[in-house]
Amino acid sequence: MNLMLRRPLIAGNWKMYKTVSEAVNTARELVGYAASASVDIMIAPPFTALASVAEIVSGTPVALGAQNLHWKDEGAYTGEISPVMLTDAGCQYVIIGHSERRQFFGETDDTVNAKIRAALAHKLIPVFCVGETEMQRESRETFSVLDKQMVKGLEGVPFNSESHLVVAYEPVWAIGTGKTATTDQIQEVHAFLRSLIDKRLDNPLAKSVRILYGGSVKPENASEIMNMPDVDGALVGGASLSAATFDRIIHF
Ligand code: PGA
């Protein structure tokens, strides 16, 4: 982890968990723990809880993120949420291209690309997720799959001096399975992603991009993962749902 250039980010993806009152209670507890943390912290509650959680985290070290967005500002798109609505609700970050969206909801590299553009245009920080399936790893396609996801996801994206980007490497086989990638596997992929980012983006933007690891991160493995040289943080699912457990990760 390069502390000089990039302050680590620990992000909690709450997925489709928590009612409004549960989300507010967890966020309130987390704000208490977060005061003494030396990392950036973000939580991504479900859409229904964003506005209420925004009131709790506003002015605290905990930033708010959404789990998805549509790329249009508004329109006849039943069931979708726009970047304008997310910034209005208090979001600073948005998770884009999570493997569960790619797997179950038809997310493609093209929609991911449109969403990254829309997020940046509205000054939301994209948390751009990439990762290979178990079958792709076994057939030695990990690097070609990641290369394609990165190139297509960022194709023609107009970055400027104010743009921020977070990339999350989440091997699909490690999400919610309890199987964590080994630190060697994580470092190898993160170094590869770092080299792709250096090629695609201008310095100093490239240097500011944080690459998070996600997939069964928990208090027991957080510090080992966070100490790898090219790991700048973590995207945490299951272990972010309890503030006390997440606290042990943000204080790794
Ligand atoms: P997990 O999920 O920590 O429960 O494996 C990570 C994610 O999907 O972002």
Short mmCIF file of C-alpha atoms and ligand atoms in Angstrom, two decimals:
data_model
loop_
_atom_site.label_atom_id
_atom_site.label_comp_id
_atom_site.label_asym_id
_atom_site.label_seq_id
_atom_site.Cartn_x
_atom_site.Cartn_y
_atom_site.Cartn_z
CA MET A 1 0.00 0.00 0.00
CA ASN A 2 1.46 3.35 -1.00
CA LEU A 3 0.47 5.70 1.79
CA MET A 4 2.35 8.65 0.28
CA LEU A 5 0.17 8.72 -2.81
CA ARG A 6 -3.04 7.01 -1.88
CA ARG A 7 -4.92 7.02 1.39
CA PRO A 8 -6.48 3.58 1.78
CA LEU A 9 -10.22 3.23 1.25
CA ILE A 10 -12.32 0.63 3.04
CA ALA A 11 -15.76 0.37 1.48
CA GLY A 12 -18.76 -1.55 2.77
CA ASN A 13 -21.21 -2.91 0.21
CA TRP A 14 -24.45 -3.66 2.05
CA LYS A 15 -26.05 -5.25 -1.03
CA MET A 16 -29.79 -6.01 -0.59
CA TYR A 17 -29.66 -5.99 3.20
CA LYS A 18 -31.14 -3.69 5.86
CA THR A 19 -34.37 -1.74 6.22
CA VAL A 20 -34.12 2.01 6.70
CA SER A 21 -34.06 1.78 10.49
CA GLU A 22 -31.49 -1.04 10.48
CA ALA A 23 -29.29 0.95 8.09
CA VAL A 24 -29.55 4.09 10.23
CA ASN A 25 -28.64 2.18 13.39
CA THR A 26 -25.62 0.51 11.78
CA ALA A 27 -24.44 3.81 10.27
CA ARG A 28 -24.79 5.58 13.62
CA GLU A 29 -22.72 2.90 15.35
CA LEU A 30 -20.09 3.01 12.59
CA VAL A 31 -19.73 6.79 12.80
CA GLY A 32 -18.68 6.34 16.44
CA TYR A 33 -15.99 3.82 15.46
CA ALA A 34 -14.83 5.79 12.42
CA ALA A 35 -13.65 8.85 14.33
CA SER A 36 -10.34 7.17 15.20
CA ALA A 37 -9.70 5.46 11.84
CA SER A 38 -6.81 6.50 9.62
CA VAL A 39 -8.36 5.29 6.36
CA ASP A 40 -11.11 6.65 4.13
CA ILE A 41 -14.41 4.87 4.78
CA MET A 42 -17.43 4.47 2.54
CA ILE A 43 -20.67 2.57 2.99
CA ALA A 44 -23.13 1.70 0.23
CA PRO A 45 -26.60 0.99 1.70
CA PRO A 46 -29.56 0.03 -0.48
CA PHE A 47 -31.22 2.94 -2.35
CA THR A 48 -34.15 3.15 0.07
CA ALA A 49 -31.81 4.00 2.96
CA LEU A 50 -29.48 6.46 1.21
CA ALA A 51 -31.17 9.72 2.22
CA SER A 52 -31.61 8.68 5.87
CA VAL A 53 -28.05 7.36 6.16
CA ALA A 54 -26.78 10.58 4.52
CA GLU A 55 -28.13 12.55 7.47
CA ILE A 56 -26.22 10.32 9.90
CA VAL A 57 -22.86 10.35 8.09
CA SER A 58 -22.85 13.96 6.89
CA GLY A 59 -19.85 15.82 8.36
CA THR A 60 -18.25 12.59 9.61
CA PRO A 61 -15.36 10.54 8.15
CA VAL A 62 -17.87 8.09 6.66
CA ALA A 63 -18.72 8.75 3.00
CA LEU A 64 -21.86 7.56 1.28
CA GLY A 65 -21.99 5.43 -1.85
CA ALA A 66 -24.67 3.81 -3.99
CA GLN A 67 -24.53 0.29 -5.40
CA ASN A 68 -25.57 1.12 -8.98
CA LEU A 69 -26.86 3.94 -11.18
CA HIS A 70 -28.40 4.58 -14.57
CA TRP A 71 -26.36 6.65 -17.03
CA LYS A 72 -29.15 9.08 -17.97
CA ASP A 73 -29.99 12.12 -15.82
CA GLU A 74 -33.73 11.39 -15.97
CA GLY A 75 -36.31 9.78 -18.21
CA ALA A 76 -38.84 7.01 -18.68
CA TYR A 77 -36.66 4.21 -17.24
CA THR A 78 -38.89 2.44 -14.72
CA GLY A 79 -37.01 1.18 -11.72
CA GLU A 80 -33.77 3.02 -12.41
CA ILE A 81 -31.91 5.64 -10.35
CA SER A 82 -29.96 8.49 -11.95
CA PRO A 83 -26.66 10.13 -10.99
CA VAL A 84 -28.57 13.36 -10.28
CA MET A 85 -30.71 11.49 -7.73
CA LEU A 86 -27.63 9.97 -6.12
CA THR A 87 -25.80 13.27 -5.63
CA ASP A 88 -29.06 14.79 -4.38
CA ALA A 89 -29.34 11.98 -1.82
CA GLY A 90 -25.80 12.77 -0.58
CA CYS A 91 -23.69 10.15 -2.38
CA GLN A 92 -20.03 10.71 -3.19
CA TYR A 93 -19.27 7.25 -4.56
CA VAL A 94 -21.05 4.70 -6.72
CA ILE A 95 -20.20 1.02 -7.20
CA ILE A 96 -20.27 0.12 -10.91
CA GLY A 97 -20.09 -3.27 -12.59
CA HIS A 98 -20.25 -5.44 -9.49
CA SER A 99 -20.12 -9.08 -10.54
CA GLU A 100 -23.60 -9.70 -9.10
CA ARG A 101 -24.92 -7.06 -11.51
CA ARG A 102 -22.95 -8.59 -14.38
CA GLN A 103 -24.11 -12.11 -13.46
CA PHE A 104 -27.78 -11.57 -12.58
CA PHE A 105 -28.84 -8.25 -14.15
CA GLY A 106 -27.32 -8.18 -17.60
CA GLU A 107 -24.59 -5.65 -16.86
CA THR A 108 -22.09 -5.57 -19.73
CA ASP A 109 -18.77 -3.83 -20.37
CA ASP A 110 -20.73 -1.30 -22.47
CA THR A 111 -23.22 -0.41 -19.74
CA VAL A 112 -20.36 -0.27 -17.25
CA ASN A 113 -18.61 2.20 -19.56
CA ALA A 114 -21.74 4.38 -19.86
CA LYS A 115 -22.17 4.34 -16.08
CA ILE A 116 -18.54 5.32 -15.40
CA ARG A 117 -18.94 8.28 -17.78
CA ALA A 118 -22.19 9.34 -16.11
CA ALA A 119 -20.71 9.06 -12.62
CA LEU A 120 -17.68 11.19 -13.51
CA ALA A 121 -19.85 13.78 -15.26
CA HIS A 122 -21.71 14.20 -11.96
CA LYS A 123 -18.55 14.17 -9.81
CA LEU A 124 -19.41 10.81 -8.27
CA ILE A 125 -16.36 8.60 -7.68
CA PRO A 126 -16.84 5.30 -9.54
CA VAL A 127 -15.83 2.13 -7.73
CA PHE A 128 -15.29 0.15 -10.91
CA CYS A 129 -15.44 -3.61 -10.23
CA VAL A 130 -13.58 -6.20 -12.29
CA GLY A 131 -12.88 -9.88 -11.69
CA GLU A 132 -12.67 -13.32 -13.20
CA THR A 133 -14.86 -16.37 -12.57
CA GLU A 134 -13.49 -19.63 -11.20
CA MET A 135 -13.69 -21.23 -14.64
CA GLN A 136 -11.80 -18.36 -16.23
CA ARG A 137 -9.05 -18.62 -13.61
CA GLU A 138 -8.79 -22.37 -14.08
CA SER A 139 -8.47 -21.96 -17.83
CA ARG A 140 -5.77 -19.31 -17.33
CA GLU A 141 -7.85 -16.48 -18.72
CA THR A 142 -7.63 -14.24 -15.65
CA PHE A 143 -5.40 -11.61 -17.20
CA SER A 144 -7.13 -11.49 -20.59
CA VAL A 145 -10.54 -11.19 -18.88
CA LEU A 146 -9.34 -8.37 -16.64
CA ASP A 147 -7.62 -6.64 -19.54
CA LYS A 148 -10.87 -6.68 -21.55
CA GLN A 149 -12.99 -5.47 -18.62
CA MET A 150 -10.56 -2.62 -17.93
CA VAL A 151 -10.08 -1.54 -21.55
CA LYS A 152 -13.78 -1.65 -22.43
CA GLY A 153 -14.93 -0.17 -19.13
CA LEU A 154 -12.63 2.83 -19.50
CA GLU A 155 -12.82 3.15 -23.31
CA GLY A 156 -13.00 6.83 -24.32
CA VAL A 157 -13.86 7.93 -20.77
CA PRO A 158 -13.06 11.64 -20.60
CA PHE A 159 -10.95 11.93 -17.46
CA ASN A 160 -9.86 15.39 -16.39
CA SER A 161 -7.74 16.83 -13.61
CA GLU A 162 -10.66 16.65 -11.18
CA SER A 163 -11.56 13.03 -11.92
CA HIS A 164 -11.22 10.34 -9.28
CA LEU A 165 -11.41 6.63 -9.87
CA VAL A 166 -11.38 3.56 -7.66
CA VAL A 167 -10.93 0.09 -9.14
CA ALA A 168 -12.03 -2.98 -7.17
CA TYR A 169 -10.57 -6.37 -8.00
CA GLU A 170 -13.14 -8.95 -6.95
CA PRO A 171 -12.49 -12.51 -8.09
CA VAL A 172 -16.03 -13.82 -8.56
CA TRP A 173 -15.11 -17.14 -6.92
CA ALA A 174 -14.14 -15.32 -3.70
CA ILE A 175 -17.31 -13.25 -3.26
CA GLY A 176 -19.50 -14.42 -0.41
CA THR A 177 -17.92 -17.86 -0.56
CA GLY A 178 -15.49 -17.61 2.34
CA LYS A 179 -12.69 -18.39 -0.16
CA THR A 180 -10.20 -15.53 -0.17
CA ALA A 181 -7.60 -15.23 -2.90
CA THR A 182 -4.08 -15.79 -1.57
CA THR A 183 -2.00 -12.68 -1.00
CA ASP A 184 0.25 -13.77 -3.90
CA GLN A 185 -2.76 -14.02 -6.22
CA ILE A 186 -4.03 -10.63 -5.05
CA GLN A 187 -0.67 -8.88 -5.42
CA GLU A 188 -0.09 -10.40 -8.87
CA VAL A 189 -3.44 -9.12 -10.17
CA HIS A 190 -3.17 -5.72 -8.48
CA ALA A 191 0.28 -5.14 -10.02
CA PHE A 192 -1.19 -6.08 -13.41
CA LEU A 193 -4.14 -3.68 -12.94
CA ARG A 194 -1.75 -0.95 -11.82
CA SER A 195 0.26 -1.38 -15.03
CA LEU A 196 -2.92 -1.18 -17.14
CA ILE A 197 -3.97 2.01 -15.34
CA ASP A 198 -0.52 3.55 -15.85
CA LYS A 199 -0.83 2.82 -19.57
CA ARG A 200 -4.38 4.16 -19.91
CA LEU A 201 -4.35 7.25 -17.68
CA ASP A 202 -2.07 10.24 -17.41
CA ASN A 203 0.02 10.78 -14.35
CA PRO A 204 -0.88 12.05 -11.76
CA LEU A 205 -4.42 10.66 -12.19
CA ALA A 206 -3.04 7.15 -12.66
CA LYS A 207 -1.05 7.47 -9.44
CA SER A 208 -4.15 8.53 -7.52
CA VAL A 209 -6.30 5.55 -8.56
CA ARG A 210 -6.89 3.25 -5.62
CA ILE A 211 -7.14 -0.47 -6.30
CA LEU A 212 -9.25 -2.29 -3.70
CA TYR A 213 -9.46 -6.02 -3.14
CA GLY A 214 -12.86 -7.57 -2.51
CA GLY A 215 -13.98 -11.12 -1.80
CA SER A 216 -14.47 -12.54 1.69
CA VAL A 217 -12.46 -9.81 3.42
CA LYS A 218 -12.90 -10.16 7.19
CA PRO A 219 -11.18 -8.96 10.37
CA GLU A 220 -8.95 -12.06 10.38
CA ASN A 221 -7.43 -11.46 6.92
CA ALA A 222 -7.72 -7.67 6.48
CA SER A 223 -4.27 -6.64 7.64
CA GLU A 224 -2.46 -9.30 5.61
CA ILE A 225 -4.32 -8.19 2.46
CA MET A 226 -3.98 -4.47 3.15
CA ASN A 227 -0.25 -4.79 3.60
CA MET A 228 0.35 -6.01 0.05
CA PRO A 229 2.24 -3.34 -1.91
CA ASP A 230 -0.39 -2.74 -4.62
CA VAL A 231 -3.49 -3.03 -2.42
CA ASP A 232 -5.00 0.35 -1.54
CA GLY A 233 -8.05 -0.82 0.36
CA ALA A 234 -10.91 -3.28 0.45
CA LEU A 235 -14.48 -3.66 -0.77
CA VAL A 236 -16.25 -5.60 1.94
CA GLY A 237 -19.64 -7.28 1.64
CA GLY A 238 -20.80 -9.63 4.40
CA ALA A 239 -18.35 -8.37 7.02
CA SER A 240 -19.53 -4.76 6.58
CA LEU A 241 -23.08 -5.48 7.74
CA SER A 242 -22.15 -5.40 11.42
CA ALA A 243 -20.56 -2.11 12.53
CA ALA A 244 -18.51 -3.92 15.19
CA THR A 245 -17.06 -6.35 12.64
CA PHE A 246 -16.46 -3.59 10.08
CA ASP A 247 -14.74 -1.57 12.82
CA ARG A 248 -12.13 -4.33 13.16
CA ILE A 249 -11.47 -4.05 9.41
CA ILE A 250 -11.20 -0.24 9.29
CA HIS A 251 -8.75 -0.51 12.19
CA PHE A 252 -6.79 -3.33 10.59
P1 PGA B 1 -18.05 -10.45 0.41
O1 PGA B 1 -18.56 -9.51 -0.78
O2 PGA B 1 -17.11 -9.60 1.25
O3 PGA B 1 -19.29 -10.84 1.15
O4 PGA B 1 -17.33 -11.60 -0.21
C1 PGA B 1 -17.71 -8.60 -1.42
C2 PGA B 1 -18.46 -7.85 -2.49
O5 PGA B 1 -19.30 -8.47 -3.16
O6 PGA B 1 -18.24 -6.65 -2.71
#
